[in-house]
XYZ file of N, CA, C and O in Angstrom:
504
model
N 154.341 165.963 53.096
C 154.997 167.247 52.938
C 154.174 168.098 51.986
O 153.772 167.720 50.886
N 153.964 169.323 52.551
C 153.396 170.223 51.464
C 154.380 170.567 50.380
O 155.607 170.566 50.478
N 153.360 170.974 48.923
C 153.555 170.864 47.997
C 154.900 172.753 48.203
O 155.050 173.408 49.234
N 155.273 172.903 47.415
C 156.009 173.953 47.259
C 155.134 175.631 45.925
O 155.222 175.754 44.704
N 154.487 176.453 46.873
C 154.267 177.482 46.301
C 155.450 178.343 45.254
O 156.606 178.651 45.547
N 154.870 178.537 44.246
C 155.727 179.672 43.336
C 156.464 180.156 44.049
O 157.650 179.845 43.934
N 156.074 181.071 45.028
C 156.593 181.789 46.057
C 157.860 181.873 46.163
O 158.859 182.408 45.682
N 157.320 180.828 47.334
C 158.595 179.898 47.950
C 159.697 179.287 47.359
O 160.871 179.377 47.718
N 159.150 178.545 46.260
C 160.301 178.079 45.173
C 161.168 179.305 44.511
O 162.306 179.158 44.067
N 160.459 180.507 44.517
C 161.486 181.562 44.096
C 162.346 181.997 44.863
O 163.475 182.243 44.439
N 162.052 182.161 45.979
C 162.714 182.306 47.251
C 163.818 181.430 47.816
O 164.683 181.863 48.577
N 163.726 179.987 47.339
C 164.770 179.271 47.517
C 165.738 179.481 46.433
O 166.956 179.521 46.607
N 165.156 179.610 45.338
C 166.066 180.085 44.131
C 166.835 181.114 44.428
O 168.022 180.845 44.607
N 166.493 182.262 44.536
C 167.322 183.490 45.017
C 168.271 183.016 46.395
O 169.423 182.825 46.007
N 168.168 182.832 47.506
C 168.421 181.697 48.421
C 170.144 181.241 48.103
O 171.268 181.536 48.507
N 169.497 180.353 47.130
C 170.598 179.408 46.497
C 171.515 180.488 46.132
O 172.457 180.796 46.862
N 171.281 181.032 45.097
C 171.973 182.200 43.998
C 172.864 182.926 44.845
O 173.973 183.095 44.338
N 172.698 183.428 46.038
C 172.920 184.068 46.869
C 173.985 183.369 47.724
O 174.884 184.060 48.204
N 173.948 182.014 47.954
C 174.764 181.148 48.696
C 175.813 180.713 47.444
O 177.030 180.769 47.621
N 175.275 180.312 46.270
C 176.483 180.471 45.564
C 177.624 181.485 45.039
O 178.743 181.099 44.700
N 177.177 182.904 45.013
C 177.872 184.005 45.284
C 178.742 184.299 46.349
O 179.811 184.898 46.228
N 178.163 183.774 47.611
C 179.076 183.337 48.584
C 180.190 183.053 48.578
O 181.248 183.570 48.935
N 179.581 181.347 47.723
C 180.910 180.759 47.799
C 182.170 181.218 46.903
O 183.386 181.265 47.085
N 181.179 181.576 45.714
C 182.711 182.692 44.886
C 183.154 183.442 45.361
O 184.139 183.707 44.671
N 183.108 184.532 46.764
C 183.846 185.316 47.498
C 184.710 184.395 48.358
O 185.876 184.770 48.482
N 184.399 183.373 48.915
C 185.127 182.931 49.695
C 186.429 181.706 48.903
O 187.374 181.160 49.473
N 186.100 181.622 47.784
C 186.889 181.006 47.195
C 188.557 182.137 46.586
O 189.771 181.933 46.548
N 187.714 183.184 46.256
C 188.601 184.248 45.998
C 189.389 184.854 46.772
O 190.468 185.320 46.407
N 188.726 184.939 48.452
C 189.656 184.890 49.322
C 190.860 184.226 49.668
O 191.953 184.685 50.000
N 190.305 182.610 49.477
C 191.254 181.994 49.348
C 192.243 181.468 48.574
O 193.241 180.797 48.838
N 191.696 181.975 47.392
C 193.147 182.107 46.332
C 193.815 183.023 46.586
O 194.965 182.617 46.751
N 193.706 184.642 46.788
C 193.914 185.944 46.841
C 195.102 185.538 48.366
O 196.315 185.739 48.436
N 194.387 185.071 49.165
C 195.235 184.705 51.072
C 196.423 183.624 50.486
O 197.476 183.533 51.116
N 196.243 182.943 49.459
C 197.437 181.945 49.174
C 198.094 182.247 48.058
O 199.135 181.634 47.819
N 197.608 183.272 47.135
C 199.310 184.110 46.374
C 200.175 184.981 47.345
O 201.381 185.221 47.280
N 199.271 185.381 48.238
C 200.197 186.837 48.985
C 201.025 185.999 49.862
O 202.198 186.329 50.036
N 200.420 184.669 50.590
C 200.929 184.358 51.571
C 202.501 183.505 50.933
O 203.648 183.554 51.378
N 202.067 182.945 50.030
C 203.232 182.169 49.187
C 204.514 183.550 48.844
O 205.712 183.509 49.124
N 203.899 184.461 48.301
C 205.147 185.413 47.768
C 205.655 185.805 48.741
O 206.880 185.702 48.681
N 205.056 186.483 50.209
C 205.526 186.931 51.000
C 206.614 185.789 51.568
O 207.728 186.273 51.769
N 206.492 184.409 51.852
C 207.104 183.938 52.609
C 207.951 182.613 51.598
O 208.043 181.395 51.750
N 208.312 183.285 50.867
C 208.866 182.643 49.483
C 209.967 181.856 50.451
O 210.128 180.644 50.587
N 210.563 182.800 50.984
C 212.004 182.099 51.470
C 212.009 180.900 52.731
O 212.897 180.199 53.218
N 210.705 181.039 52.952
C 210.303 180.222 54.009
C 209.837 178.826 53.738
O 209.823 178.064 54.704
N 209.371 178.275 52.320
C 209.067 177.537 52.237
C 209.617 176.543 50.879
O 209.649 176.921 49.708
N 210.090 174.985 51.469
C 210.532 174.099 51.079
C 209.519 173.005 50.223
O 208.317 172.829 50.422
N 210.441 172.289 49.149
C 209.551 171.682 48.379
C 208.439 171.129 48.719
O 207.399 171.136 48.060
N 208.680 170.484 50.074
C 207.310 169.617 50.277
C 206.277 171.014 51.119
O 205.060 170.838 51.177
N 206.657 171.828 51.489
C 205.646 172.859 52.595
C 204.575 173.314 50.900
O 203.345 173.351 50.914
N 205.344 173.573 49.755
C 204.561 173.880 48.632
C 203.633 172.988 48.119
O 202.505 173.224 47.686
N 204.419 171.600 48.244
C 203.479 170.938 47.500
C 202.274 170.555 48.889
O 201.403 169.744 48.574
N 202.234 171.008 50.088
C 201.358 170.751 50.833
C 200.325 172.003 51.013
O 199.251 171.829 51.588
N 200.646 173.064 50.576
C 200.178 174.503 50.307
C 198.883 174.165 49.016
O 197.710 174.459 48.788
N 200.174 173.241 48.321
C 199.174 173.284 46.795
C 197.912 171.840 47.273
O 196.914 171.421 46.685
N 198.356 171.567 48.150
C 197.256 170.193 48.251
C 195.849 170.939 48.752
O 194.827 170.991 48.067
N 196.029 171.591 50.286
C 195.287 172.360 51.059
C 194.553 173.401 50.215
O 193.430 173.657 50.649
N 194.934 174.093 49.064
C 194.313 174.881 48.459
C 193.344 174.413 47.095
O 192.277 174.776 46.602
N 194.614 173.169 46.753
C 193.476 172.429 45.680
C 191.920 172.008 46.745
O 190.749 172.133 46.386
N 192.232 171.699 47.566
C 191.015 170.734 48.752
C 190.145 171.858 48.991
O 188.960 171.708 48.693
N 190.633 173.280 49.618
C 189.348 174.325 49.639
C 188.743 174.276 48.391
O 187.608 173.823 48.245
N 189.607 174.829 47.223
C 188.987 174.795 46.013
C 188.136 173.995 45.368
O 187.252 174.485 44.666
N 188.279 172.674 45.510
C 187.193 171.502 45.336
C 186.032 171.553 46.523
O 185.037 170.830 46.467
N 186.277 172.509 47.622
C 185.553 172.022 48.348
C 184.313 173.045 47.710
O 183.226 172.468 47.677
N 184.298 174.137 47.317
C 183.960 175.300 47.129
C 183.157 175.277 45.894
O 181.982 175.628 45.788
N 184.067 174.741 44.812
C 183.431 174.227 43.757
C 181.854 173.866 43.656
O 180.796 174.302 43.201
N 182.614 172.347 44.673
C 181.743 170.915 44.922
C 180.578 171.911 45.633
O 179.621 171.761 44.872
N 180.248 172.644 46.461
C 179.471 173.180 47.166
C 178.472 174.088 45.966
O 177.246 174.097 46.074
N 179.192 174.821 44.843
C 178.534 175.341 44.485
C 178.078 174.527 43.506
O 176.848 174.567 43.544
N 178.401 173.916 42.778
C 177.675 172.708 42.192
C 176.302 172.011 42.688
O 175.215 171.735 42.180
N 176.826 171.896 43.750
C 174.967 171.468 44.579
C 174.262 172.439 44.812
O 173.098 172.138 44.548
N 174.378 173.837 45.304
C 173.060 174.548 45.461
C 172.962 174.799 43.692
O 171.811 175.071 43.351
N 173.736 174.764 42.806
C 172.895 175.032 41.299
C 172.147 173.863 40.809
O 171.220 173.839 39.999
N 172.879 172.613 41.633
C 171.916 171.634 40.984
C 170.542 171.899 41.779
O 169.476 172.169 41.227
N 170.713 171.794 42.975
C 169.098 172.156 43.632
C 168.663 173.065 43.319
O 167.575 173.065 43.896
N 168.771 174.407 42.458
C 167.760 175.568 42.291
C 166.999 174.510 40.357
O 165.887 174.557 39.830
N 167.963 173.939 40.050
C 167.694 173.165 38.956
C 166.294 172.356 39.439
O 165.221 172.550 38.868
N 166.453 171.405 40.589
C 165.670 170.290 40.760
C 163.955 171.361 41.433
O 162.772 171.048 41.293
N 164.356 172.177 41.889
C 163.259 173.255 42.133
C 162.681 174.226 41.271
O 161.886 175.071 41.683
N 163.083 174.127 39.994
C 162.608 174.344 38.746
C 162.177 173.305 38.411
O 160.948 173.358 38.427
N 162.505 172.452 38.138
C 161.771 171.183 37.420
C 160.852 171.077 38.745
O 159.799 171.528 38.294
N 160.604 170.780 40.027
C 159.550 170.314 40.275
C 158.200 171.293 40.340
O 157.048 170.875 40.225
N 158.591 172.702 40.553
C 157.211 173.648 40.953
C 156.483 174.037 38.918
O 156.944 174.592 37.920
N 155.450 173.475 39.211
C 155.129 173.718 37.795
C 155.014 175.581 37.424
O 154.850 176.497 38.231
N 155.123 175.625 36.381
C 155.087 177.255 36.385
C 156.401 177.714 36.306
O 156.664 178.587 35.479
N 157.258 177.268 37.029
C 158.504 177.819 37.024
C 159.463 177.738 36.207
O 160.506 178.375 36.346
N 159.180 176.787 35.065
C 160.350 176.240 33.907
C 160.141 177.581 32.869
O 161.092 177.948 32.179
N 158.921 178.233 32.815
C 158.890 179.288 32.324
C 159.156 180.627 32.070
O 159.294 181.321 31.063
N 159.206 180.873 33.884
C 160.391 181.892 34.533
C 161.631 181.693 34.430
O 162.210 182.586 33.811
N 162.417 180.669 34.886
C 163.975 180.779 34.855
C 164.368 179.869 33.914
O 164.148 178.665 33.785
N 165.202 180.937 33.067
C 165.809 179.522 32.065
C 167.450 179.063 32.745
O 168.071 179.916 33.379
N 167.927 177.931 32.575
C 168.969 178.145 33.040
C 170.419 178.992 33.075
O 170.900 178.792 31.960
N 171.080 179.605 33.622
C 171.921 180.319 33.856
C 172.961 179.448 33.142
O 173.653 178.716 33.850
N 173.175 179.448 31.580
C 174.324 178.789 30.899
C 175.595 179.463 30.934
O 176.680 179.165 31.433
N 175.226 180.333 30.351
C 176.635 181.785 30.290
C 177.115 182.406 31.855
O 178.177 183.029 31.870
N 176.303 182.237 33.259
C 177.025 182.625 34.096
C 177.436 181.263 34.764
O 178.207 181.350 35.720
N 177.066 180.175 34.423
C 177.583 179.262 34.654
C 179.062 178.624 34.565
O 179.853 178.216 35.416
N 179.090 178.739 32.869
C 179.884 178.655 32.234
C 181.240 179.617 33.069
O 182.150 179.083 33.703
N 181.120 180.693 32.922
C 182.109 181.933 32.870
C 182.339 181.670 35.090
O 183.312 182.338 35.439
N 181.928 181.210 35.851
C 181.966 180.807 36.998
C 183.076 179.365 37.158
O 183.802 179.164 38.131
N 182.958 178.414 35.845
C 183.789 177.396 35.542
C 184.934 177.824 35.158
O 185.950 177.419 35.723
N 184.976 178.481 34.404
C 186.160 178.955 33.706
C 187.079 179.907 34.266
O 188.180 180.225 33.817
N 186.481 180.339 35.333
C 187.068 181.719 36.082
C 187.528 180.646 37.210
O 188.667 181.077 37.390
N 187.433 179.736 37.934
C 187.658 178.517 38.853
C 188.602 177.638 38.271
O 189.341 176.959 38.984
N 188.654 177.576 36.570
C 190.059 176.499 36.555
C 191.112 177.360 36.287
O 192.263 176.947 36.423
N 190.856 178.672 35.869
C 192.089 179.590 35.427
C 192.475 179.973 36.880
O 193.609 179.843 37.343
N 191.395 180.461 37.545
C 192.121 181.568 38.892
C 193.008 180.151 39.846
O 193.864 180.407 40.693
N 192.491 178.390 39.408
C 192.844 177.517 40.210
C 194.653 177.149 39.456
O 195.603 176.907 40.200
N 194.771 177.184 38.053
C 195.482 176.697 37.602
C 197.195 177.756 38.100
O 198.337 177.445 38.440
N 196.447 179.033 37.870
C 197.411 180.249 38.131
C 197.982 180.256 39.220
O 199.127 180.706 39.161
N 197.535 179.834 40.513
C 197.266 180.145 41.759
C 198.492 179.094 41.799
O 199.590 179.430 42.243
N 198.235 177.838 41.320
C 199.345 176.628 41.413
C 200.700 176.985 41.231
O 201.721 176.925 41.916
N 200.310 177.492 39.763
C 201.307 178.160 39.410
C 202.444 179.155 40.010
O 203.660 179.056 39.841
N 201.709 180.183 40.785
C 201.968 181.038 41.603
C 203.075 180.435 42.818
O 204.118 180.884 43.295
N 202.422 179.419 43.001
C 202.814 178.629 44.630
C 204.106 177.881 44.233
O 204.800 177.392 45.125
N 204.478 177.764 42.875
C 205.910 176.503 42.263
C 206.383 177.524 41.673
O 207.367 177.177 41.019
N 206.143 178.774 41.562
C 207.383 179.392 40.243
C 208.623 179.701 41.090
O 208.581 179.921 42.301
N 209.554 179.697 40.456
C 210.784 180.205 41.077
C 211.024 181.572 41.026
O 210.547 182.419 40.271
N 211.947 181.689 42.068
C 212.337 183.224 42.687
C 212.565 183.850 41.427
O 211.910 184.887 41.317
N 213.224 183.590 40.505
C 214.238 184.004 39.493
C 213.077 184.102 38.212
O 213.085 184.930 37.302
N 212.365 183.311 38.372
C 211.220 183.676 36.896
C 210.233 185.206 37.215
O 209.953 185.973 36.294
N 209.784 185.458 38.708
C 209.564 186.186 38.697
C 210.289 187.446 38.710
O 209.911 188.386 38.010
N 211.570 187.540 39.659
C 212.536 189.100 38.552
C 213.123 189.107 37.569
O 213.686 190.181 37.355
N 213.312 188.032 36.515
C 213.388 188.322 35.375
C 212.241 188.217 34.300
O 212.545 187.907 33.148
N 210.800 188.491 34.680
C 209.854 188.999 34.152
C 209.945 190.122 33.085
O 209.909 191.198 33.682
N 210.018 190.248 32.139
C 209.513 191.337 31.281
C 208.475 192.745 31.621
O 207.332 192.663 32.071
N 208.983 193.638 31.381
C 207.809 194.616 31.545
C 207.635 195.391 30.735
O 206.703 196.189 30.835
């Protein structure tokens, strides 16, 4: 196998970056498609339809995660191997970070969202 040009290794980098952005839209979709769909059809659904709502959405969500986890580890392993390149990209700590943190809150809420009762939300404060 040929060796991997600067180039190219940047190109998969961006690549990656790009596929992981992805997956944060499509994850947001699917939190965003499972608050509306839960509130709208509040009256429609029984303890176990929720806790099977909350299974199906935890499972995209891990799936989404898990996905973006691997293209960051591979733009990682394509830094470490093309020499030259550890110099250009340092790692992405802080959008990393703030990508984690935005995934257990928007995941934890979302749960949340799907078990609260009728009654906590109109007697909300405003």
């Amino acid at each position: 196998m040929e060796a991997l040009t600067v180039h190219d290794a940047v190109q998969l980098i961006r690549l990656n970056e790009d596929a992981i952005s992805t997956q944060f839209q499509v994850w947001l979709t699917i939190t965003f498609s499972t608050i509306v769909a839960t509130f709208a059809g509040r009256s429609l659904l029984t303890r176990k339809t929720k806790w099977l709502v909350t299974l199906l959405y935890l499972l995209a969500s891990m799936a989404t995660l898990s996905s973006s986890i691997y293209l960051a580890e591979s733009n990682a392993r394509i830094v470490s191997t093309v020499e030259g390149l550890s110099s250009l990209f340092s790692p992405p700590i802080f959008a990393g970070t703030a990508y984690l943190l935005l995934f257990i809150a928007g995941i934890t809420t979302t749960v949340y969202f799907i078990h609260m009762k009728i009654g906590e939300l109109l007697q909300a404060p405003t």
